[in-house]
Amino acid sequence: MRFMARLVKAVPAPVGFARVSTALFVVLSVASMAAVWSILSLISGGFGGYMALIVAVCIVLMLHSFGYAPGFMRALLALVLMSLGVIYQAYLFAAGTIAGEMGFSLGESVRMIGPDLAYSLIRAHMTQLELVCYGISILLAFVLGLMLGRSKP
């Protein structure tokens, strides 16, 4: 844990407009990580559940570097962001699967499929190992959010 805290130096917590822009940047970063994750999963032919662990660590390091103090609120934010990232990645994976099968572009496929079709495709392609990786990554984001950067008493 100390090694990871030394990798990224925390800055003072943002206030006012900087807080809003930082929050927007964090959400967009999670969306872009999920997009890259889904494309790599489509290329490799599977979900790539192991990548969820990498994304969880990246989310917590990003929150730490933006000055979010260690504790329950940062852990909760990391948990929510990781959960949204997993959902967004799975939806993009389902849209990419439809796009590949039917010859649509990814943008058309994202607009065309609904939550029911996405859920069916995700359920058909997801293995138990990937489900375990997703659960571990969400818990990892929460625990690292609590602990990373906390000084020892």
Short mmCIF file of N, CA and C in Angstrom, two decimals:
data_model
loop_
_atom_site.label_atom_id
_atom_site.label_comp_id
_atom_site.label_asym_id
_atom_site.label_seq_id
_atom_site.Cartn_x
_atom_site.Cartn_y
_atom_site.Cartn_z
N MET A 1 0.81 -1.18 0.00
CA MET A 1 0.00 0.00 0.00
C MET A 1 0.86 1.26 0.00
N ARG A 2 1.93 1.25 0.79
CA ARG A 2 2.79 2.43 0.83
C ARG A 2 3.42 2.71 -0.52
N PHE A 3 3.81 1.63 -1.22
CA PHE A 3 4.42 1.82 -2.53
C PHE A 3 3.47 2.52 -3.48
N MET A 4 2.20 2.10 -3.48
CA MET A 4 1.23 2.73 -4.38
C MET A 4 0.98 4.17 -3.98
N ALA A 5 1.01 4.47 -2.68
CA ALA A 5 0.81 5.85 -2.24
C ALA A 5 1.97 6.74 -2.65
N ARG A 6 3.16 6.18 -2.73
CA ARG A 6 4.32 6.96 -3.17
C ARG A 6 4.31 7.19 -4.67
N LEU A 7 3.63 6.35 -5.41
CA LEU A 7 3.58 6.53 -6.86
C LEU A 7 2.87 7.81 -7.25
N VAL A 8 1.82 8.13 -6.55
CA VAL A 8 1.00 9.27 -6.88
C VAL A 8 0.96 10.20 -5.68
N LYS A 9 1.48 11.40 -5.83
CA LYS A 9 1.45 12.38 -4.75
C LYS A 9 0.09 13.06 -4.75
N ALA A 10 -0.52 13.12 -3.59
CA ALA A 10 -1.83 13.76 -3.47
C ALA A 10 -1.67 15.27 -3.50
N VAL A 11 -2.62 15.93 -4.09
CA VAL A 11 -2.67 17.39 -4.13
C VAL A 11 -3.77 17.83 -3.18
N PRO A 12 -3.80 19.11 -2.81
CA PRO A 12 -4.90 19.57 -1.94
C PRO A 12 -6.26 19.34 -2.60
N ALA A 13 -7.25 19.10 -1.78
CA ALA A 13 -8.58 18.82 -2.29
C ALA A 13 -9.12 20.01 -3.08
N PRO A 14 -9.71 19.76 -4.24
CA PRO A 14 -10.25 20.86 -5.04
C PRO A 14 -11.50 21.45 -4.39
N VAL A 15 -11.74 22.74 -4.66
CA VAL A 15 -12.92 23.42 -4.13
C VAL A 15 -13.64 24.14 -5.27
N GLY A 16 -14.93 24.39 -5.09
CA GLY A 16 -15.71 25.17 -6.04
C GLY A 16 -15.78 24.55 -7.42
N PHE A 17 -15.51 25.38 -8.42
CA PHE A 17 -15.57 24.92 -9.80
C PHE A 17 -14.56 23.81 -10.07
N ALA A 18 -13.41 23.89 -9.42
CA ALA A 18 -12.40 22.84 -9.60
C ALA A 18 -12.93 21.50 -9.13
N ARG A 19 -13.76 21.49 -8.11
CA ARG A 19 -14.33 20.24 -7.61
C ARG A 19 -15.29 19.64 -8.64
N VAL A 20 -16.09 20.49 -9.27
CA VAL A 20 -17.03 20.03 -10.28
C VAL A 20 -16.28 19.51 -11.51
N SER A 21 -15.28 20.25 -11.95
CA SER A 21 -14.52 19.82 -13.13
C SER A 21 -13.72 18.56 -12.83
N THR A 22 -13.23 18.43 -11.61
CA THR A 22 -12.52 17.21 -11.24
C THR A 22 -13.46 16.01 -11.24
N ALA A 23 -14.66 16.18 -10.72
CA ALA A 23 -15.64 15.10 -10.72
C ALA A 23 -16.02 14.70 -12.14
N LEU A 24 -16.18 15.70 -13.01
CA LEU A 24 -16.50 15.41 -14.41
C LEU A 24 -15.34 14.66 -15.07
N PHE A 25 -14.11 15.08 -14.79
CA PHE A 25 -12.96 14.41 -15.35
C PHE A 25 -12.86 12.96 -14.87
N VAL A 26 -13.17 12.72 -13.61
CA VAL A 26 -13.12 11.37 -13.06
C VAL A 26 -14.15 10.49 -13.74
N VAL A 27 -15.37 10.99 -13.91
CA VAL A 27 -16.42 10.20 -14.57
C VAL A 27 -16.05 9.90 -16.02
N LEU A 28 -15.55 10.90 -16.73
CA LEU A 28 -15.14 10.68 -18.12
C LEU A 28 -13.97 9.72 -18.22
N SER A 29 -13.07 9.76 -17.26
CA SER A 29 -11.94 8.82 -17.25
C SER A 29 -12.40 7.39 -17.05
N VAL A 30 -13.35 7.20 -16.16
CA VAL A 30 -13.90 5.86 -15.94
C VAL A 30 -14.61 5.37 -17.20
N ALA A 31 -15.35 6.25 -17.86
CA ALA A 31 -16.03 5.87 -19.11
C ALA A 31 -15.01 5.49 -20.19
N SER A 32 -13.92 6.24 -20.28
CA SER A 32 -12.92 5.91 -21.30
C SER A 32 -12.19 4.62 -20.97
N MET A 33 -11.92 4.37 -19.67
CA MET A 33 -11.30 3.10 -19.29
C MET A 33 -12.22 1.93 -19.62
N ALA A 34 -13.50 2.09 -19.39
CA ALA A 34 -14.46 1.03 -19.70
C ALA A 34 -14.57 0.81 -21.20
N ALA A 35 -14.47 1.88 -21.99
CA ALA A 35 -14.53 1.74 -23.45
C ALA A 35 -13.31 0.97 -23.96
N VAL A 36 -12.13 1.34 -23.48
CA VAL A 36 -10.91 0.62 -23.89
C VAL A 36 -10.98 -0.83 -23.43
N TRP A 37 -11.47 -1.04 -22.23
CA TRP A 37 -11.61 -2.38 -21.67
C TRP A 37 -12.56 -3.22 -22.52
N SER A 38 -13.67 -2.65 -22.97
CA SER A 38 -14.61 -3.42 -23.78
C SER A 38 -14.05 -3.73 -25.16
N ILE A 39 -13.32 -2.78 -25.74
CA ILE A 39 -12.71 -3.04 -27.05
C ILE A 39 -11.65 -4.12 -26.96
N LEU A 40 -10.82 -4.09 -25.92
CA LEU A 40 -9.83 -5.14 -25.73
C LEU A 40 -10.50 -6.49 -25.47
N SER A 41 -11.63 -6.47 -24.78
CA SER A 41 -12.36 -7.72 -24.55
C SER A 41 -12.94 -8.26 -25.85
N LEU A 42 -13.44 -7.37 -26.70
CA LEU A 42 -13.96 -7.82 -27.99
C LEU A 42 -12.85 -8.38 -28.87
N ILE A 43 -11.70 -7.74 -28.85
CA ILE A 43 -10.58 -8.22 -29.66
C ILE A 43 -10.11 -9.58 -29.19
N SER A 44 -10.05 -9.77 -27.86
CA SER A 44 -9.55 -11.04 -27.32
C SER A 44 -10.60 -12.14 -27.35
N GLY A 45 -11.85 -11.80 -27.62
CA GLY A 45 -12.89 -12.82 -27.74
C GLY A 45 -13.57 -13.17 -26.42
N GLY A 46 -13.28 -12.46 -25.37
CA GLY A 46 -13.91 -12.73 -24.08
C GLY A 46 -14.14 -11.45 -23.32
N PHE A 47 -14.66 -11.59 -22.12
CA PHE A 47 -14.96 -10.40 -21.33
C PHE A 47 -13.72 -9.74 -20.77
N GLY A 48 -12.73 -10.50 -20.42
CA GLY A 48 -11.53 -9.92 -19.83
C GLY A 48 -11.79 -9.43 -18.43
N GLY A 49 -12.33 -10.29 -17.58
CA GLY A 49 -12.64 -9.92 -16.22
C GLY A 49 -11.42 -9.49 -15.42
N TYR A 50 -10.26 -10.01 -15.78
CA TYR A 50 -9.04 -9.64 -15.08
C TYR A 50 -8.74 -8.14 -15.22
N MET A 51 -9.21 -7.53 -16.28
CA MET A 51 -8.96 -6.10 -16.49
C MET A 51 -9.73 -5.25 -15.49
N ALA A 52 -10.76 -5.81 -14.89
CA ALA A 52 -11.51 -5.07 -13.88
C ALA A 52 -10.63 -4.73 -12.68
N LEU A 53 -9.72 -5.62 -12.35
CA LEU A 53 -8.81 -5.36 -11.23
C LEU A 53 -7.90 -4.18 -11.53
N ILE A 54 -7.43 -4.10 -12.77
CA ILE A 54 -6.57 -2.99 -13.18
C ILE A 54 -7.35 -1.67 -13.13
N VAL A 55 -8.57 -1.70 -13.62
CA VAL A 55 -9.40 -0.49 -13.62
C VAL A 55 -9.70 -0.05 -12.20
N ALA A 56 -9.93 -0.98 -11.29
CA ALA A 56 -10.20 -0.63 -9.89
C ALA A 56 -9.02 0.11 -9.27
N VAL A 57 -7.82 -0.39 -9.51
CA VAL A 57 -6.62 0.27 -8.98
C VAL A 57 -6.46 1.65 -9.62
N CYS A 58 -6.69 1.75 -10.92
CA CYS A 58 -6.56 3.04 -11.61
C CYS A 58 -7.56 4.07 -11.06
N ILE A 59 -8.77 3.64 -10.77
CA ILE A 59 -9.79 4.56 -10.24
C ILE A 59 -9.35 5.11 -8.89
N VAL A 60 -8.87 4.24 -8.01
CA VAL A 60 -8.47 4.70 -6.68
C VAL A 60 -7.24 5.59 -6.76
N LEU A 61 -6.27 5.24 -7.61
CA LEU A 61 -5.10 6.10 -7.78
C LEU A 61 -5.49 7.47 -8.34
N MET A 62 -6.45 7.48 -9.23
CA MET A 62 -6.91 8.75 -9.79
C MET A 62 -7.59 9.60 -8.71
N LEU A 63 -8.45 8.99 -7.92
CA LEU A 63 -9.10 9.73 -6.83
C LEU A 63 -8.08 10.23 -5.83
N HIS A 64 -7.07 9.42 -5.55
CA HIS A 64 -6.02 9.83 -4.62
C HIS A 64 -5.22 11.01 -5.18
N SER A 65 -4.91 10.95 -6.46
CA SER A 65 -4.11 12.02 -7.06
C SER A 65 -4.89 13.33 -7.17
N PHE A 66 -6.22 13.27 -7.19
CA PHE A 66 -7.03 14.48 -7.25
C PHE A 66 -7.36 15.03 -5.87
N GLY A 67 -6.81 14.45 -4.83
CA GLY A 67 -6.94 15.02 -3.51
C GLY A 67 -8.12 14.54 -2.70
N TYR A 68 -8.78 13.49 -3.12
CA TYR A 68 -9.87 12.93 -2.31
C TYR A 68 -9.24 12.21 -1.13
N ALA A 69 -9.60 12.61 0.07
CA ALA A 69 -9.00 12.07 1.28
C ALA A 69 -9.40 10.62 1.49
N PRO A 70 -8.48 9.81 2.02
CA PRO A 70 -8.84 8.42 2.31
C PRO A 70 -9.96 8.37 3.35
N GLY A 71 -10.84 7.45 3.17
CA GLY A 71 -11.94 7.30 4.11
C GLY A 71 -13.16 6.72 3.43
N PHE A 72 -14.26 6.75 4.16
CA PHE A 72 -15.47 6.11 3.68
C PHE A 72 -16.02 6.77 2.42
N MET A 73 -15.98 8.09 2.34
CA MET A 73 -16.56 8.77 1.18
C MET A 73 -15.78 8.45 -0.10
N ARG A 74 -14.45 8.45 -0.03
CA ARG A 74 -13.66 8.09 -1.21
C ARG A 74 -13.87 6.63 -1.56
N ALA A 75 -13.98 5.78 -0.56
CA ALA A 75 -14.22 4.36 -0.82
C ALA A 75 -15.57 4.15 -1.48
N LEU A 76 -16.57 4.87 -0.99
CA LEU A 76 -17.91 4.77 -1.58
C LEU A 76 -17.92 5.29 -3.02
N LEU A 77 -17.22 6.40 -3.25
CA LEU A 77 -17.13 6.94 -4.60
C LEU A 77 -16.42 5.96 -5.53
N ALA A 78 -15.34 5.35 -5.05
CA ALA A 78 -14.62 4.36 -5.86
C ALA A 78 -15.51 3.16 -6.16
N LEU A 79 -16.29 2.73 -5.19
CA LEU A 79 -17.21 1.60 -5.39
C LEU A 79 -18.26 1.94 -6.44
N VAL A 80 -18.85 3.13 -6.35
CA VAL A 80 -19.87 3.54 -7.32
C VAL A 80 -19.27 3.67 -8.72
N LEU A 81 -18.10 4.30 -8.81
CA LEU A 81 -17.46 4.47 -10.12
C LEU A 81 -17.08 3.12 -10.73
N MET A 82 -16.59 2.20 -9.91
CA MET A 82 -16.23 0.88 -10.43
C MET A 82 -17.47 0.12 -10.88
N SER A 83 -18.55 0.23 -10.12
CA SER A 83 -19.80 -0.43 -10.52
C SER A 83 -20.32 0.13 -11.84
N LEU A 84 -20.30 1.45 -11.97
CA LEU A 84 -20.73 2.06 -13.23
C LEU A 84 -19.81 1.67 -14.39
N GLY A 85 -18.52 1.57 -14.11
CA GLY A 85 -17.58 1.15 -15.15
C GLY A 85 -17.84 -0.26 -15.63
N VAL A 86 -18.15 -1.16 -14.70
CA VAL A 86 -18.46 -2.55 -15.06
C VAL A 86 -19.73 -2.61 -15.90
N ILE A 87 -20.76 -1.86 -15.50
CA ILE A 87 -22.02 -1.86 -16.25
C ILE A 87 -21.82 -1.29 -17.64
N TYR A 88 -21.09 -0.18 -17.73
CA TYR A 88 -20.84 0.46 -19.03
C TYR A 88 -20.00 -0.44 -19.93
N GLN A 89 -19.01 -1.10 -19.37
CA GLN A 89 -18.18 -2.02 -20.15
C GLN A 89 -19.02 -3.17 -20.69
N ALA A 90 -19.87 -3.72 -19.85
CA ALA A 90 -20.70 -4.85 -20.28
C ALA A 90 -21.67 -4.42 -21.38
N TYR A 91 -22.24 -3.22 -21.26
CA TYR A 91 -23.16 -2.71 -22.29
C TYR A 91 -22.42 -2.50 -23.61
N LEU A 92 -21.22 -1.93 -23.55
CA LEU A 92 -20.44 -1.74 -24.78
C LEU A 92 -20.01 -3.07 -25.38
N PHE A 93 -19.72 -4.04 -24.53
CA PHE A 93 -19.37 -5.37 -25.04
C PHE A 93 -20.55 -5.98 -25.78
N ALA A 94 -21.75 -5.85 -25.20
CA ALA A 94 -22.95 -6.38 -25.86
C ALA A 94 -23.21 -5.64 -27.18
N ALA A 95 -23.03 -4.33 -27.17
CA ALA A 95 -23.24 -3.56 -28.41
C ALA A 95 -22.20 -3.94 -29.46
N GLY A 96 -20.97 -4.16 -29.04
CA GLY A 96 -19.94 -4.59 -29.99
C GLY A 96 -20.20 -5.96 -30.55
N THR A 97 -20.75 -6.85 -29.73
CA THR A 97 -21.11 -8.18 -30.21
C THR A 97 -22.19 -8.10 -31.28
N ILE A 98 -23.21 -7.29 -31.03
CA ILE A 98 -24.28 -7.10 -32.02
C ILE A 98 -23.73 -6.45 -33.27
N ALA A 99 -22.88 -5.46 -33.10
CA ALA A 99 -22.31 -4.76 -34.26
C ALA A 99 -21.52 -5.72 -35.13
N GLY A 100 -20.74 -6.59 -34.50
CA GLY A 100 -19.96 -7.56 -35.27
C GLY A 100 -20.81 -8.59 -35.98
N GLU A 101 -21.86 -9.03 -35.33
CA GLU A 101 -22.71 -10.07 -35.92
C GLU A 101 -23.61 -9.54 -37.03
N MET A 102 -24.10 -8.31 -36.88
CA MET A 102 -25.09 -7.80 -37.83
C MET A 102 -24.51 -6.81 -38.83
N GLY A 103 -23.25 -6.44 -38.67
CA GLY A 103 -22.62 -5.54 -39.62
C GLY A 103 -22.90 -4.06 -39.40
N PHE A 104 -23.37 -3.71 -38.21
CA PHE A 104 -23.59 -2.30 -37.89
C PHE A 104 -22.31 -1.68 -37.37
N SER A 105 -22.30 -0.35 -37.33
CA SER A 105 -21.19 0.32 -36.64
C SER A 105 -21.47 0.25 -35.14
N LEU A 106 -20.45 0.49 -34.35
CA LEU A 106 -20.62 0.42 -32.90
C LEU A 106 -21.59 1.49 -32.41
N GLY A 107 -21.52 2.68 -32.98
CA GLY A 107 -22.44 3.75 -32.59
C GLY A 107 -23.89 3.40 -32.87
N GLU A 108 -24.15 2.81 -34.05
CA GLU A 108 -25.52 2.40 -34.37
C GLU A 108 -25.99 1.31 -33.42
N SER A 109 -25.10 0.40 -33.11
CA SER A 109 -25.46 -0.70 -32.23
C SER A 109 -25.75 -0.22 -30.82
N VAL A 110 -24.98 0.75 -30.33
CA VAL A 110 -25.22 1.30 -28.99
C VAL A 110 -26.59 1.95 -28.92
N ARG A 111 -26.95 2.69 -29.96
CA ARG A 111 -28.26 3.34 -29.97
C ARG A 111 -29.41 2.34 -30.19
N MET A 112 -29.13 1.24 -30.87
CA MET A 112 -30.18 0.31 -31.26
C MET A 112 -30.57 -0.66 -30.15
N ILE A 113 -29.59 -1.23 -29.46
CA ILE A 113 -29.94 -2.26 -28.47
C ILE A 113 -30.48 -1.61 -27.20
N GLY A 114 -31.33 -2.33 -26.55
CA GLY A 114 -31.89 -1.86 -25.29
C GLY A 114 -31.29 -2.62 -24.13
N PRO A 115 -31.68 -2.27 -22.93
CA PRO A 115 -31.15 -2.96 -21.75
C PRO A 115 -31.48 -4.46 -21.72
N ASP A 116 -32.64 -4.84 -22.25
CA ASP A 116 -33.02 -6.25 -22.21
C ASP A 116 -32.14 -7.10 -23.12
N LEU A 117 -31.85 -6.62 -24.33
CA LEU A 117 -30.97 -7.36 -25.23
C LEU A 117 -29.54 -7.37 -24.70
N ALA A 118 -29.10 -6.24 -24.17
CA ALA A 118 -27.75 -6.18 -23.60
C ALA A 118 -27.63 -7.16 -22.43
N TYR A 119 -28.62 -7.20 -21.56
CA TYR A 119 -28.59 -8.12 -20.43
C TYR A 119 -28.55 -9.57 -20.90
N SER A 120 -29.32 -9.90 -21.92
CA SER A 120 -29.33 -11.28 -22.43
C SER A 120 -27.97 -11.66 -23.00
N LEU A 121 -27.36 -10.76 -23.75
CA LEU A 121 -26.05 -11.05 -24.33
C LEU A 121 -24.97 -11.16 -23.25
N ILE A 122 -25.02 -10.27 -22.28
CA ILE A 122 -24.04 -10.31 -21.20
C ILE A 122 -24.17 -11.61 -20.41
N ARG A 123 -25.40 -11.98 -20.13
CA ARG A 123 -25.62 -13.22 -19.38
C ARG A 123 -25.17 -14.45 -20.17
N ALA A 124 -25.33 -14.41 -21.48
CA ALA A 124 -24.91 -15.55 -22.31
C ALA A 124 -23.39 -15.67 -22.40
N HIS A 125 -22.69 -14.54 -22.33
CA HIS A 125 -21.24 -14.57 -22.52
C HIS A 125 -20.44 -14.59 -21.22
N MET A 126 -21.07 -14.21 -20.09
CA MET A 126 -20.31 -14.09 -18.85
C MET A 126 -20.11 -15.45 -18.19
N THR A 127 -18.88 -15.69 -17.73
CA THR A 127 -18.57 -16.90 -16.99
C THR A 127 -18.55 -16.59 -15.50
N GLN A 128 -18.52 -17.63 -14.69
CA GLN A 128 -18.48 -17.42 -13.24
C GLN A 128 -17.17 -16.78 -12.81
N LEU A 129 -16.09 -17.11 -13.49
CA LEU A 129 -14.79 -16.52 -13.16
C LEU A 129 -14.81 -15.01 -13.37
N GLU A 130 -15.43 -14.57 -14.45
CA GLU A 130 -15.53 -13.13 -14.71
C GLU A 130 -16.40 -12.44 -13.67
N LEU A 131 -17.47 -13.10 -13.27
CA LEU A 131 -18.33 -12.55 -12.23
C LEU A 131 -17.58 -12.40 -10.91
N VAL A 132 -16.75 -13.38 -10.60
CA VAL A 132 -15.92 -13.31 -9.40
C VAL A 132 -14.92 -12.16 -9.52
N CYS A 133 -14.30 -12.01 -10.69
CA CYS A 133 -13.35 -10.91 -10.90
C CYS A 133 -14.03 -9.56 -10.74
N TYR A 134 -15.24 -9.42 -11.23
CA TYR A 134 -15.96 -8.16 -11.09
C TYR A 134 -16.27 -7.87 -9.62
N GLY A 135 -16.71 -8.89 -8.89
CA GLY A 135 -16.98 -8.70 -7.47
C GLY A 135 -15.73 -8.33 -6.69
N ILE A 136 -14.62 -9.02 -6.98
CA ILE A 136 -13.36 -8.71 -6.31
C ILE A 136 -12.90 -7.30 -6.65
N SER A 137 -13.07 -6.90 -7.90
CA SER A 137 -12.61 -5.56 -8.30
C SER A 137 -13.42 -4.46 -7.61
N ILE A 138 -14.72 -4.68 -7.43
CA ILE A 138 -15.54 -3.68 -6.74
C ILE A 138 -15.14 -3.61 -5.27
N LEU A 139 -14.90 -4.76 -4.65
CA LEU A 139 -14.44 -4.75 -3.26
C LEU A 139 -13.03 -4.17 -3.14
N LEU A 140 -12.18 -4.44 -4.12
CA LEU A 140 -10.83 -3.89 -4.12
C LEU A 140 -10.86 -2.38 -4.22
N ALA A 141 -11.73 -1.85 -5.06
CA ALA A 141 -11.86 -0.39 -5.17
C ALA A 141 -12.30 0.20 -3.84
N PHE A 142 -13.22 -0.45 -3.16
CA PHE A 142 -13.69 0.05 -1.87
C PHE A 142 -12.58 0.01 -0.82
N VAL A 143 -11.89 -1.12 -0.72
CA VAL A 143 -10.83 -1.27 0.30
C VAL A 143 -9.68 -0.32 0.02
N LEU A 144 -9.25 -0.23 -1.23
CA LEU A 144 -8.16 0.71 -1.55
C LEU A 144 -8.58 2.15 -1.33
N GLY A 145 -9.84 2.45 -1.57
CA GLY A 145 -10.35 3.79 -1.30
C GLY A 145 -10.27 4.14 0.17
N LEU A 146 -10.49 3.14 1.01
CA LEU A 146 -10.37 3.35 2.45
C LEU A 146 -8.91 3.50 2.89
N MET A 147 -8.04 2.70 2.31
CA MET A 147 -6.70 2.56 2.88
C MET A 147 -5.60 3.34 2.17
N LEU A 148 -5.66 3.53 0.88
CA LEU A 148 -4.54 4.12 0.15
C LEU A 148 -4.28 5.54 0.60
N GLY A 149 -3.08 5.81 1.01
CA GLY A 149 -2.69 7.15 1.42
C GLY A 149 -2.91 7.44 2.88
N ARG A 150 -3.45 6.50 3.61
CA ARG A 150 -3.69 6.69 5.04
C ARG A 150 -2.39 6.45 5.79
N SER A 151 -2.04 7.37 6.66
CA SER A 151 -0.80 7.21 7.42
C SER A 151 -1.04 6.28 8.60
N LYS A 152 0.02 5.58 8.99
CA LYS A 152 -0.08 4.68 10.13
C LYS A 152 -0.03 5.48 11.42
N PRO A 153 -0.84 5.09 12.41
CA PRO A 153 -0.82 5.82 13.69
C PRO A 153 0.41 5.50 14.51
#
